[in-house]
């Protein structure tokens, strides 16, 4: 069997979002699992839509997510160039082959004339087909007019590794444009030429191309090309409803997720899970596991729901699995101002106690700043707490006063011993006849004024006796 070669073929028209990365990831996995090649090809034939810098951004995003390609515009390869605007001669060569074979012709009509045909079809309630207006005598194609494919309409049934078998009648086929009058090919033509020249074995792409499949199949035949494996990705749906994902609900730049404190591992894991699972309950997959376990046949046909809460959960799972040293390195850009200045030893000490609760690295300041600076009491947190709002302010203060007395009986050494402070807290619980969420919740707020914090013995150890007492007193007053 020939080597598996997959490609990711984005147009540099903006940043890549989750959907684009998923296509790239699946193509990457298919290549890696069979020791094949993963190729990046930039499809920049629509110069009007091009966005400056988008090409760099695409390459940067792929590298950032560990989707390193074996051939591409910046690294070259045996079938380059990998940027369509640099391959115009190739398309011309293939276009002329079709002209010679009588399978392509210059389009003689002005846009207004085509519009008139279209209007006529609408008036007659018939679908517009360009091929019904094929010119009798064809002009010589000199590049000044668009070049159209002379289709041979027929029924097709084809197989898609994800979507299964599809069927379309001859009416789905028309004489589409191969080369535009600006000398650039259309996507419809260029991708087939390039996939052939680059010996691509698997075409993995989004759903927007599925309705053009009959045209593509017709062109493969006209060019005498072997067809690759086709695999169409399911839509990614917004968190609620049935709309496709939009920028508002998560279709943002993937690099933004990294800046927002998501780990690469979690992002890849999450993106792979958008429409794929291995048939078991397993949810956390490393890249190596994805490479081993992924299969196109297990990609679902229906839309995949984008659930940001799930991404956050997954990220938390990945954060927990990191070694302390690794976590420390990854957090380096995420500390708050005071945390940054506190130095590596203190940072590691604190990371150790917050690791369990850290969902995204961007939560780090909120979760740790109170270790570095005395927080300002914010009683609205207490008032909004389900358990604590049942108590009057006096009752809340009474609990803090009892804690103050109990903590005053411990010395500096005792504070370093989490067993000792836990014991002290337990007997305080008995004495006040309170409940853990109430008593401990109240002390936690007084010490941190943060929505989440580590266990009290850990917090008290890291704050030390003096600071703990200062904060309790501040809350009381
Ligand atoms: N250039 C196309 C796009 O960005 C790629 C489609 C394909 O993968 O063939 O949508």
CSV table of C-alpha atoms and ligand atoms in Angstrom, one decimal:
chain,number,residue,atom,x,y,z
A,1,UNK,CA,0.0,0.0,0.0
A,2,UNK,CA,1.2,3.5,-0.7
A,3,UNK,CA,2.2,5.9,2.1
A,4,UNK,CA,-0.7,7.6,3.8
A,5,UNK,CA,-0.6,11.4,3.1
A,6,UNK,CA,-3.1,13.8,4.6
A,7,UNK,CA,-3.3,17.5,4.3
A,8,UNK,CA,-4.7,20.5,6.0
A,9,UNK,CA,-5.6,23.1,3.4
A,10,UNK,CA,-6.8,26.3,5.0
A,11,UNK,CA,-7.3,29.6,3.2
A,12,UNK,CA,-5.4,32.4,4.9
A,13,UNK,CA,-8.5,34.5,5.4
A,14,UNK,CA,-8.4,34.9,9.2
A,15,UNK,CA,-7.4,33.1,12.3
A,16,UNK,CA,-8.1,29.4,12.8
A,17,UNK,CA,-10.8,28.5,15.2
A,18,UNK,CA,-11.7,25.2,16.9
A,19,UNK,CA,-13.4,23.8,13.8
A,20,UNK,CA,-10.3,24.3,11.6
A,21,UNK,CA,-8.0,22.9,14.2
A,22,UNK,CA,-10.2,19.8,14.5
A,23,UNK,CA,-9.9,19.1,10.8
A,24,UNK,CA,-6.1,19.6,11.1
A,25,UNK,CA,-5.9,17.4,14.2
A,26,UNK,CA,-7.8,14.5,12.6
A,27,UNK,CA,-5.7,14.7,9.4
A,28,UNK,CA,-2.6,14.8,11.6
A,29,UNK,CA,-3.8,11.7,13.6
A,30,UNK,CA,-4.6,9.7,10.5
A,31,UNK,CA,-1.1,10.5,9.1
A,32,UNK,CA,0.8,9.8,12.4
A,33,UNK,CA,-1.0,6.5,13.2
A,34,UNK,CA,0.2,5.0,9.9
A,35,UNK,CA,3.6,6.6,9.8
A,36,UNK,CA,2.5,8.7,7.0
A,37,UNK,CA,2.9,12.4,6.2
A,38,UNK,CA,0.9,15.4,7.3
A,39,UNK,CA,1.0,18.3,4.9
A,40,UNK,CA,0.1,22.0,5.2
A,41,UNK,CA,-1.1,23.7,2.0
A,42,UNK,CA,-2.2,27.3,1.9
A,43,UNK,CA,-5.1,27.9,-0.4
A,44,UNK,CA,-4.7,31.5,-1.3
A,45,UNK,CA,-6.4,31.7,-4.6
A,46,UNK,CA,-9.0,34.1,-3.6
A,47,UNK,CA,-6.8,37.1,-3.2
A,48,UNK,CA,-9.7,39.4,-2.3
A,49,UNK,CA,-10.4,37.4,0.9
A,50,UNK,CA,-6.9,37.2,2.0
A,51,UNK,CA,-5.9,38.6,5.3
A,52,UNK,CA,-2.3,39.8,5.9
A,53,UNK,CA,-0.5,37.7,8.4
A,54,UNK,CA,-3.1,34.9,8.4
A,55,UNK,CA,-0.6,32.5,6.9
A,56,UNK,CA,1.8,33.1,9.8
A,57,UNK,CA,-0.9,32.8,12.3
A,58,UNK,CA,-2.1,29.4,10.9
A,59,UNK,CA,1.5,28.0,11.0
A,60,UNK,CA,1.9,29.4,14.5
A,61,UNK,CA,-1.3,27.9,15.7
A,62,UNK,CA,-0.5,24.4,14.3
A,63,UNK,CA,2.9,24.4,16.0
A,64,UNK,CA,1.4,25.7,19.2
A,65,UNK,CA,-1.0,22.7,19.3
A,66,UNK,CA,1.7,20.2,18.5
A,67,UNK,CA,0.3,19.6,15.0
A,68,UNK,CA,3.7,19.7,13.3
A,69,UNK,CA,3.5,19.2,9.6
A,70,UNK,CA,6.1,17.3,7.5
A,71,UNK,CA,5.8,19.4,4.4
A,72,UNK,CA,4.5,23.0,4.1
A,73,UNK,CA,5.1,26.5,2.8
A,74,UNK,CA,7.7,27.4,5.3
A,75,UNK,CA,9.6,24.1,5.3
A,76,UNK,CA,9.2,23.0,1.7
A,77,UNK,CA,9.0,19.3,0.7
A,78,UNK,CA,9.2,17.1,-2.3
A,79,UNK,CA,5.9,18.4,-3.9
A,80,UNK,CA,6.2,22.1,-3.3
A,81,UNK,CA,5.5,24.9,-3.4
A,82,UNK,CA,2.8,24.5,-0.8
A,83,UNK,CA,1.1,27.9,-1.4
A,84,UNK,CA,-1.4,27.8,-4.3
A,85,UNK,CA,-0.5,31.3,-5.5
A,86,UNK,CA,2.9,30.0,-6.3
A,87,UNK,CA,1.6,27.1,-8.3
A,88,UNK,CA,-0.2,28.9,-11.1
A,89,UNK,CA,1.8,27.2,-13.8
A,90,UNK,CA,0.8,23.8,-12.5
A,91,UNK,CA,-2.9,24.7,-12.7
A,92,UNK,CA,-2.5,26.1,-16.2
A,93,UNK,CA,-0.8,22.9,-17.3
A,94,UNK,CA,-3.7,20.8,-16.1
A,95,UNK,CA,-6.2,23.2,-17.5
A,96,UNK,CA,-4.7,23.0,-20.9
A,97,UNK,CA,-4.8,19.2,-20.7
A,98,UNK,CA,-8.6,19.5,-20.2
A,99,UNK,CA,-8.9,22.0,-23.1
A,100,UNK,CA,-7.0,19.6,-25.4
A,101,UNK,CA,-9.2,16.7,-24.3
A,102,UNK,CA,-12.3,18.8,-25.1
A,103,UNK,CA,-13.3,18.9,-21.5
A,104,UNK,CA,-12.9,22.6,-20.8
A,105,UNK,CA,-13.9,25.7,-22.7
A,106,UNK,CA,-13.6,29.5,-22.4
A,107,UNK,CA,-16.8,31.1,-21.0
A,108,UNK,CA,-17.8,33.7,-23.6
A,109,UNK,CA,-20.5,35.4,-21.5
A,110,UNK,CA,-20.4,38.6,-19.7
A,111,UNK,CA,-21.6,38.4,-16.0
A,112,UNK,CA,-24.8,40.2,-17.0
A,113,UNK,CA,-25.6,37.6,-19.7
A,114,UNK,CA,-25.2,34.8,-17.1
A,115,UNK,CA,-27.4,36.7,-14.8
A,116,UNK,CA,-30.1,36.9,-17.5
A,117,UNK,CA,-29.9,33.1,-17.9
A,118,UNK,CA,-30.3,32.8,-14.2
A,119,UNK,CA,-33.3,35.1,-14.1
A,120,UNK,CA,-34.9,33.2,-16.9
A,121,UNK,CA,-34.6,29.9,-14.9
A,122,UNK,CA,-36.0,31.5,-11.9
A,123,UNK,CA,-39.0,32.8,-13.9
A,124,UNK,CA,-39.5,29.3,-15.3
A,125,UNK,CA,-39.1,27.8,-11.8
A,126,UNK,CA,-36.3,25.6,-13.1
A,127,UNK,CA,-32.9,25.2,-11.4
A,128,UNK,CA,-30.2,27.2,-13.2
A,129,UNK,CA,-27.6,25.1,-14.9
A,130,UNK,CA,-24.9,26.7,-16.8
A,131,UNK,CA,-24.4,23.7,-19.0
A,132,UNK,CA,-27.8,24.3,-20.6
A,133,UNK,CA,-26.2,27.4,-22.1
A,134,UNK,CA,-22.9,26.0,-23.3
A,135,UNK,CA,-21.7,28.0,-26.3
A,136,UNK,CA,-21.9,26.3,-29.7
A,137,UNK,CA,-18.5,27.4,-30.9
A,138,UNK,CA,-15.8,27.6,-28.3
A,139,UNK,CA,-13.4,30.5,-28.3
A,140,UNK,CA,-9.7,29.8,-27.9
A,141,UNK,CA,-8.9,30.1,-24.2
A,142,UNK,CA,-6.2,32.8,-23.9
A,143,UNK,CA,-6.7,33.3,-20.1
A,144,UNK,CA,-8.8,36.5,-20.5
A,145,UNK,CA,-12.0,34.6,-20.0
A,146,UNK,CA,-12.9,32.1,-17.3
A,147,UNK,CA,-12.3,28.5,-18.2
A,148,UNK,CA,-15.2,26.2,-17.5
A,149,UNK,CA,-15.3,22.5,-17.1
A,150,UNK,CA,-17.3,20.6,-19.7
A,151,UNK,CA,-19.1,18.2,-17.4
A,152,UNK,CA,-20.6,14.8,-18.2
A,153,UNK,CA,-23.6,14.7,-16.0
A,154,UNK,CA,-24.4,11.4,-14.4
A,155,UNK,CA,-25.6,9.8,-11.1
A,156,UNK,CA,-23.0,9.2,-8.4
A,157,UNK,CA,-22.9,7.1,-5.3
A,158,UNK,CA,-19.8,7.6,-3.3
A,159,UNK,CA,-18.4,6.6,0.0
A,160,UNK,CA,-17.3,8.9,2.8
A,161,UNK,CA,-15.3,7.5,5.6
A,162,UNK,CA,-17.4,9.4,8.1
A,163,UNK,CA,-20.7,10.1,6.4
A,164,UNK,CA,-21.1,6.6,4.8
A,165,UNK,CA,-22.6,6.3,1.3
A,166,UNK,CA,-24.2,9.2,-0.5
A,167,UNK,CA,-26.0,9.5,-3.7
A,168,UNK,CA,-26.7,12.4,-6.1
A,169,UNK,CA,-28.4,12.6,-9.4
A,170,UNK,CA,-27.0,14.2,-12.6
A,171,UNK,CA,-28.8,17.5,-11.8
A,172,UNK,CA,-26.1,18.1,-9.1
A,173,UNK,CA,-23.5,18.5,-11.9
A,174,UNK,CA,-22.7,21.6,-13.8
A,175,UNK,CA,-20.0,23.3,-15.8
A,176,UNK,CA,-18.2,25.0,-13.0
A,177,UNK,CA,-15.3,27.4,-13.4
A,178,UNK,CA,-11.8,25.9,-13.3
A,179,UNK,CA,-9.7,29.1,-14.0
A,180,UNK,CA,-10.8,32.6,-13.3
A,181,UNK,CA,-9.9,35.5,-15.7
A,182,UNK,CA,-7.4,36.8,-13.1
A,183,UNK,CA,-5.2,33.7,-13.9
A,184,UNK,CA,-6.1,32.0,-10.6
A,185,UNK,CA,-7.8,28.7,-10.3
A,186,UNK,CA,-10.9,28.1,-8.3
A,187,UNK,CA,-10.8,26.0,-5.1
A,188,UNK,CA,-12.9,23.4,-6.9
A,189,UNK,CA,-10.1,22.9,-9.5
A,190,UNK,CA,-7.0,23.7,-7.6
A,191,UNK,CA,-7.5,21.4,-4.7
A,192,UNK,CA,-8.0,18.4,-7.0
A,193,UNK,CA,-4.9,19.2,-9.0
A,194,UNK,CA,-2.9,19.7,-5.8
A,195,UNK,CA,-4.2,16.7,-4.0
A,196,UNK,CA,-3.1,14.6,-7.0
A,197,UNK,CA,0.3,16.2,-7.4
A,198,UNK,CA,1.0,16.0,-3.7
A,199,UNK,CA,-0.2,12.4,-3.7
A,200,UNK,CA,-2.8,13.0,-1.0
A,201,UNK,CA,-4.5,9.7,0.1
A,202,UNK,CA,-7.1,11.1,2.5
A,203,UNK,CA,-9.2,14.3,2.0
A,204,UNK,CA,-10.5,15.3,5.4
A,205,UNK,CA,-12.5,18.5,5.4
A,206,UNK,CA,-15.6,20.4,6.5
A,207,UNK,CA,-19.2,19.9,5.4
A,208,UNK,CA,-19.4,22.9,3.1
A,209,UNK,CA,-17.9,20.9,0.2
A,210,UNK,CA,-20.3,18.0,0.4
A,211,UNK,CA,-22.8,19.4,-2.1
A,212,UNK,CA,-19.9,19.8,-4.7
A,213,UNK,CA,-18.9,16.2,-4.5
A,214,UNK,CA,-20.6,15.1,-7.7
A,215,UNK,CA,-18.8,17.9,-9.6
A,216,UNK,CA,-15.5,16.8,-8.0
A,217,UNK,CA,-16.1,13.2,-8.9
A,218,UNK,CA,-16.8,14.2,-12.5
A,219,UNK,CA,-13.6,16.1,-12.6
A,220,UNK,CA,-11.5,13.3,-11.1
A,221,UNK,CA,-12.8,11.1,-14.0
A,222,UNK,CA,-12.1,13.7,-16.6
A,223,UNK,CA,-8.6,14.0,-15.3
A,224,UNK,CA,-8.2,10.3,-15.0
A,225,UNK,CA,-7.3,10.5,-11.4
A,226,UNK,CA,-7.6,8.0,-8.7
A,227,UNK,CA,-9.9,9.2,-6.0
A,228,UNK,CA,-8.6,9.6,-2.5
A,229,UNK,CA,-10.5,8.6,0.7
A,230,UNK,CA,-13.0,11.3,1.5
A,231,UNK,CA,-13.9,12.1,5.1
A,232,UNK,CA,-16.3,14.9,6.0
A,233,UNK,CA,-16.3,16.4,9.4
A,234,UNK,CA,-19.6,16.9,11.3
A,235,UNK,CA,-20.6,20.5,12.2
A,236,UNK,CA,-19.7,21.9,15.5
A,237,UNK,CA,-22.8,23.2,17.2
A,238,UNK,CA,-23.1,26.1,19.6
A,239,UNK,CA,-23.6,25.3,23.3
A,240,UNK,CA,-27.4,25.5,23.0
A,241,UNK,CA,-29.8,25.3,20.1
A,242,UNK,CA,-28.9,23.9,16.7
A,243,UNK,CA,-26.9,26.7,15.2
A,244,UNK,CA,-23.4,26.3,14.0
A,245,UNK,CA,-20.7,27.5,16.3
A,246,UNK,CA,-20.2,31.3,16.0
A,247,UNK,CA,-17.4,33.5,17.3
A,248,UNK,CA,-19.5,34.5,20.3
A,249,UNK,CA,-19.8,30.9,21.5
A,250,UNK,CA,-16.4,29.6,21.1
A,251,UNK,CA,-15.3,29.8,17.5
A,252,UNK,CA,-12.5,32.1,18.6
A,253,UNK,CA,-8.9,32.0,17.7
A,254,UNK,CA,-7.3,28.9,19.2
A,255,UNK,CA,-4.3,30.8,20.3
A,256,UNK,CA,-6.7,32.8,22.5
A,257,UNK,CA,-7.5,29.6,24.4
A,258,UNK,CA,-3.8,29.2,25.2
A,259,UNK,CA,-3.6,32.8,26.3
A,260,UNK,CA,-6.6,32.2,28.5
A,261,UNK,CA,-4.7,29.5,30.4
A,262,UNK,CA,-5.8,26.3,28.7
A,263,UNK,CA,-3.2,23.6,28.3
A,264,UNK,CA,-2.3,22.3,24.9
A,265,UNK,CA,-3.0,18.8,26.1
A,266,UNK,CA,-6.5,19.8,27.2
A,267,UNK,CA,-7.2,21.7,24.0
A,268,UNK,CA,-6.1,18.8,21.8
A,269,UNK,CA,-8.0,16.4,23.9
A,270,UNK,CA,-11.2,18.5,23.9
A,271,UNK,CA,-11.0,19.2,20.1
A,272,UNK,CA,-10.6,15.5,19.4
A,273,UNK,CA,-13.7,14.8,21.4
A,274,UNK,CA,-15.8,17.1,19.2
A,275,UNK,CA,-17.4,14.3,17.2
A,276,UNK,CA,-15.1,11.5,18.1
A,277,UNK,CA,-14.8,9.0,21.0
A,278,UNK,CA,-13.2,5.6,21.2
A,279,UNK,CA,-16.4,3.7,22.1
A,280,UNK,CA,-15.5,3.5,25.8
A,281,UNK,CA,-16.2,5.9,28.7
A,282,UNK,CA,-12.7,7.3,28.5
A,283,UNK,CA,-12.6,11.0,28.2
A,284,UNK,CA,-9.0,12.0,28.8
A,285,UNK,CA,-6.6,11.1,26.0
A,286,UNK,CA,-3.0,12.1,25.6
A,287,UNK,CA,-1.8,12.9,22.0
A,288,UNK,CA,-0.1,9.4,21.9
A,289,UNK,CA,-3.4,7.7,22.8
A,290,UNK,CA,-5.2,9.8,20.2
A,291,UNK,CA,-2.7,8.7,17.6
A,292,UNK,CA,-3.2,5.0,18.5
A,293,UNK,CA,-7.0,5.1,19.1
A,294,UNK,CA,-8.4,7.6,16.5
A,295,UNK,CA,-10.3,6.3,13.6
A,296,UNK,CA,-12.3,8.2,11.0
A,297,UNK,CA,-15.0,5.4,11.2
A,298,UNK,CA,-15.7,6.4,14.7
A,299,UNK,CA,-16.3,10.1,13.9
A,300,UNK,CA,-20.0,10.8,14.4
A,301,UNK,CA,-22.1,12.1,11.5
A,302,UNK,CA,-24.3,14.4,13.5
A,303,UNK,CA,-23.2,17.8,14.8
A,304,UNK,CA,-20.9,17.9,17.8
A,305,UNK,CA,-21.8,20.1,20.7
A,306,UNK,CA,-19.2,22.7,21.8
A,307,UNK,CA,-19.4,22.8,25.6
A,308,UNK,CA,-17.0,25.2,27.1
A,309,UNK,CA,-17.7,23.9,30.6
A,310,UNK,CA,-16.4,20.5,29.5
A,311,UNK,CA,-13.3,22.1,28.2
A,312,UNK,CA,-12.7,23.8,31.5
A,313,UNK,CA,-13.3,20.5,33.3
A,314,UNK,CA,-10.9,18.7,31.0
A,315,UNK,CA,-8.3,21.4,31.6
A,316,UNK,CA,-8.6,20.9,35.3
A,317,UNK,CA,-8.0,17.2,34.8
A,318,UNK,CA,-4.9,17.9,32.8
A,319,UNK,CA,-3.7,20.5,35.3
A,320,UNK,CA,-4.0,17.9,38.1
A,321,UNK,CA,-1.8,15.5,36.2
A,322,UNK,CA,1.1,17.8,35.8
A,323,UNK,CA,4.2,17.4,38.0
A,324,UNK,CA,4.7,20.4,40.3
A,325,UNK,CA,7.8,21.5,38.3
A,326,UNK,CA,5.9,21.3,35.0
A,327,UNK,CA,3.0,23.2,36.5
A,328,UNK,CA,5.4,25.8,37.8
A,329,UNK,CA,6.9,26.3,34.3
A,330,UNK,CA,3.5,26.6,32.6
A,331,UNK,CA,2.3,29.1,35.1
A,332,UNK,CA,5.1,31.5,34.6
A,333,UNK,CA,3.1,34.0,32.6
A,334,UNK,CA,-0.1,33.7,34.7
A,335,UNK,CA,0.9,35.0,38.2
A,336,UNK,CA,-0.7,38.2,39.5
A,337,UNK,CA,1.6,41.1,40.2
A,338,UNK,CA,2.4,40.1,43.7
A,339,UNK,CA,2.7,36.4,43.0
A,340,UNK,CA,5.3,37.2,40.3
A,341,UNK,CA,7.5,38.9,42.7
A,342,UNK,CA,7.3,36.3,45.4
A,343,UNK,CA,10.0,34.0,43.9
A,344,UNK,CA,10.0,30.3,42.8
A,345,UNK,CA,10.1,28.7,46.2
A,346,UNK,CA,7.0,30.4,47.5
A,347,UNK,CA,5.3,30.0,44.1
A,348,UNK,CA,5.8,26.3,44.2
A,349,UNK,CA,4.6,26.0,47.7
A,350,UNK,CA,1.4,27.8,46.8
A,351,UNK,CA,1.0,25.9,43.5
A,352,UNK,CA,1.1,22.6,45.5
A,353,UNK,CA,-2.0,23.6,47.5
A,354,UNK,CA,-4.0,25.2,44.6
A,355,UNK,CA,-3.2,22.6,41.9
A,356,UNK,CA,-6.4,20.5,42.7
A,357,UNK,CA,-8.6,23.5,42.3
A,358,UNK,CA,-6.9,25.2,39.3
A,359,UNK,CA,-9.2,25.0,36.3
A,360,UNK,CA,-7.4,27.3,33.9
A,361,UNK,CA,-4.0,28.9,34.5
A,362,UNK,CA,-5.8,32.3,34.1
A,363,UNK,CA,-7.5,31.5,37.5
A,364,UNK,CA,-4.1,31.6,39.2
A,365,UNK,CA,-4.2,35.3,40.4
A,366,UNK,CA,-7.8,35.0,41.8
A,367,UNK,CA,-6.8,31.7,43.5
A,368,UNK,CA,-3.5,32.9,44.9
A,369,UNK,CA,-3.2,36.7,45.3
A,370,UNK,CA,-4.5,36.5,48.8
A,371,UNK,CA,-1.4,34.6,49.8
A,372,UNK,CA,0.7,37.6,48.8
A,373,UNK,CA,-1.5,40.6,49.8
A,374,UNK,CA,-4.0,41.0,52.5
A,375,UNK,CA,-7.4,41.0,50.8
A,376,UNK,CA,-10.1,43.6,51.4
A,377,UNK,CA,-13.1,42.0,53.1
A,378,UNK,CA,-16.0,41.6,50.7
A,379,UNK,CA,-19.1,40.7,52.7
A,380,UNK,CA,-21.2,40.3,49.6
A,381,UNK,CA,-19.5,36.9,49.2
A,382,UNK,CA,-20.8,35.8,52.6
A,383,UNK,CA,-24.3,37.3,51.9
A,384,UNK,CA,-24.5,35.3,48.6
A,385,UNK,CA,-23.3,32.1,50.2
A,386,UNK,CA,-26.2,29.6,50.4
A,387,UNK,CA,-25.1,28.3,53.9
A,388,UNK,CA,-23.8,31.5,55.4
A,389,UNK,CA,-26.7,33.7,54.5
A,390,UNK,CA,-28.8,31.8,56.9
A,391,UNK,CA,-26.9,33.4,59.8
A,392,UNK,CA,-27.2,36.9,61.1
A,393,UNK,CA,-24.1,39.1,60.9
A,394,UNK,CA,-23.7,38.8,64.7
A,395,UNK,CA,-23.8,35.0,64.5
A,396,UNK,CA,-21.2,35.1,61.7
A,397,UNK,CA,-18.9,37.4,63.8
A,398,UNK,CA,-19.4,35.1,66.9
A,399,UNK,CA,-17.9,32.2,64.9
A,400,UNK,CA,-14.9,34.3,63.9
A,401,UNK,CA,-14.4,35.4,67.5
A,402,UNK,CA,-14.4,31.8,68.6
A,403,UNK,CA,-11.9,31.0,65.9
A,404,UNK,CA,-9.7,33.9,67.0
A,405,UNK,CA,-9.6,32.6,70.6
A,406,UNK,CA,-8.8,29.1,69.4
A,407,UNK,CA,-6.0,30.2,67.1
A,408,UNK,CA,-4.5,32.4,69.7
A,409,UNK,CA,-3.9,29.2,71.7
A,410,UNK,CA,-1.7,27.8,69.0
A,411,UNK,CA,1.9,28.9,68.4
A,412,UNK,CA,3.9,29.5,65.2
A,413,UNK,CA,5.1,25.9,65.1
A,414,UNK,CA,1.6,24.5,65.5
A,415,UNK,CA,0.5,26.5,62.4
A,416,UNK,CA,3.1,24.6,60.3
A,417,UNK,CA,1.5,21.3,61.3
A,418,UNK,CA,-1.7,20.7,59.4
A,419,UNK,CA,-2.6,17.9,61.8
A,420,UNK,CA,-2.6,20.3,64.7
A,421,UNK,CA,-4.6,23.0,63.0
A,422,UNK,CA,-7.1,20.4,61.8
A,423,UNK,CA,-7.5,19.2,65.4
A,424,UNK,CA,-8.0,22.7,66.6
A,425,UNK,CA,-10.6,23.3,63.9
A,426,UNK,CA,-12.4,20.1,64.8
A,427,UNK,CA,-12.8,20.9,68.5
A,428,UNK,CA,-13.9,24.4,67.5
A,429,UNK,CA,-16.6,22.8,65.5
A,430,UNK,CA,-17.8,20.9,68.5
A,431,UNK,CA,-17.6,23.9,70.8
A,432,UNK,CA,-19.6,26.1,68.5
A,433,UNK,CA,-22.1,23.3,67.5
A,434,UNK,CA,-21.8,24.6,64.0
A,435,UNK,CA,-21.5,22.7,60.7
A,436,UNK,CA,-18.3,22.4,58.6
A,437,UNK,CA,-19.6,24.4,55.6
A,438,UNK,CA,-20.7,27.2,57.9
A,439,UNK,CA,-17.8,27.5,60.3
A,440,UNK,CA,-15.1,26.6,57.9
A,441,UNK,CA,-16.7,28.6,55.1
A,442,UNK,CA,-16.8,31.6,57.3
A,443,UNK,CA,-13.1,31.3,58.3
A,444,UNK,CA,-12.1,30.7,54.7
A,445,UNK,CA,-13.8,34.0,53.6
A,446,UNK,CA,-12.1,35.8,56.5
A,447,UNK,CA,-8.7,34.5,55.5
A,448,UNK,CA,-8.9,34.7,51.7
A,449,UNK,CA,-12.0,36.6,50.5
A,450,UNK,CA,-11.8,34.4,47.5
A,451,UNK,CA,-14.6,32.3,45.9
A,452,UNK,CA,-12.4,29.2,46.0
A,453,UNK,CA,-9.5,28.4,48.3
A,454,UNK,CA,-7.5,25.4,49.4
A,455,UNK,CA,-8.3,23.6,52.7
A,456,UNK,CA,-8.0,25.6,55.8
A,457,UNK,CA,-5.0,23.8,57.4
A,458,UNK,CA,-3.1,24.4,54.2
A,459,UNK,CA,-4.1,28.0,53.9
A,460,UNK,CA,-3.3,28.6,57.6
A,461,UNK,CA,0.1,27.0,57.2
A,462,UNK,CA,1.0,29.2,54.2
A,463,UNK,CA,-0.3,32.4,55.9
A,464,UNK,CA,1.3,31.6,59.2
A,465,UNK,CA,-0.1,32.5,62.7
A,466,UNK,CA,0.4,36.2,62.7
A,467,UNK,CA,-1.2,36.8,59.3
A,468,UNK,CA,-4.1,34.4,60.0
A,469,UNK,CA,-4.9,36.3,63.2
A,470,UNK,CA,-4.6,39.7,61.6
A,471,UNK,CA,-7.1,38.7,58.9
A,472,UNK,CA,-9.6,37.2,61.4
A,473,UNK,CA,-9.4,40.4,63.5
A,474,UNK,CA,-9.8,42.6,60.4
A,475,UNK,CA,-12.9,40.7,59.4
A,476,UNK,CA,-14.3,41.0,62.9
A,477,UNK,CA,-13.8,44.7,63.1
B,1,LIG,N1,-9.3,26.0,1.5
B,1,LIG,C1,-10.4,25.3,1.9
B,1,LIG,C2,-11.0,26.0,3.2
B,1,LIG,O1,-10.2,26.7,3.8
B,1,LIG,C3,-10.0,23.9,2.3
B,1,LIG,C4,-10.9,22.8,2.0
B,1,LIG,C5,-10.2,21.5,2.0
B,1,LIG,O2,-9.7,21.1,3.0
B,1,LIG,O3,-10.1,20.9,0.9
B,1,LIG,O4,-12.1,25.8,3.5
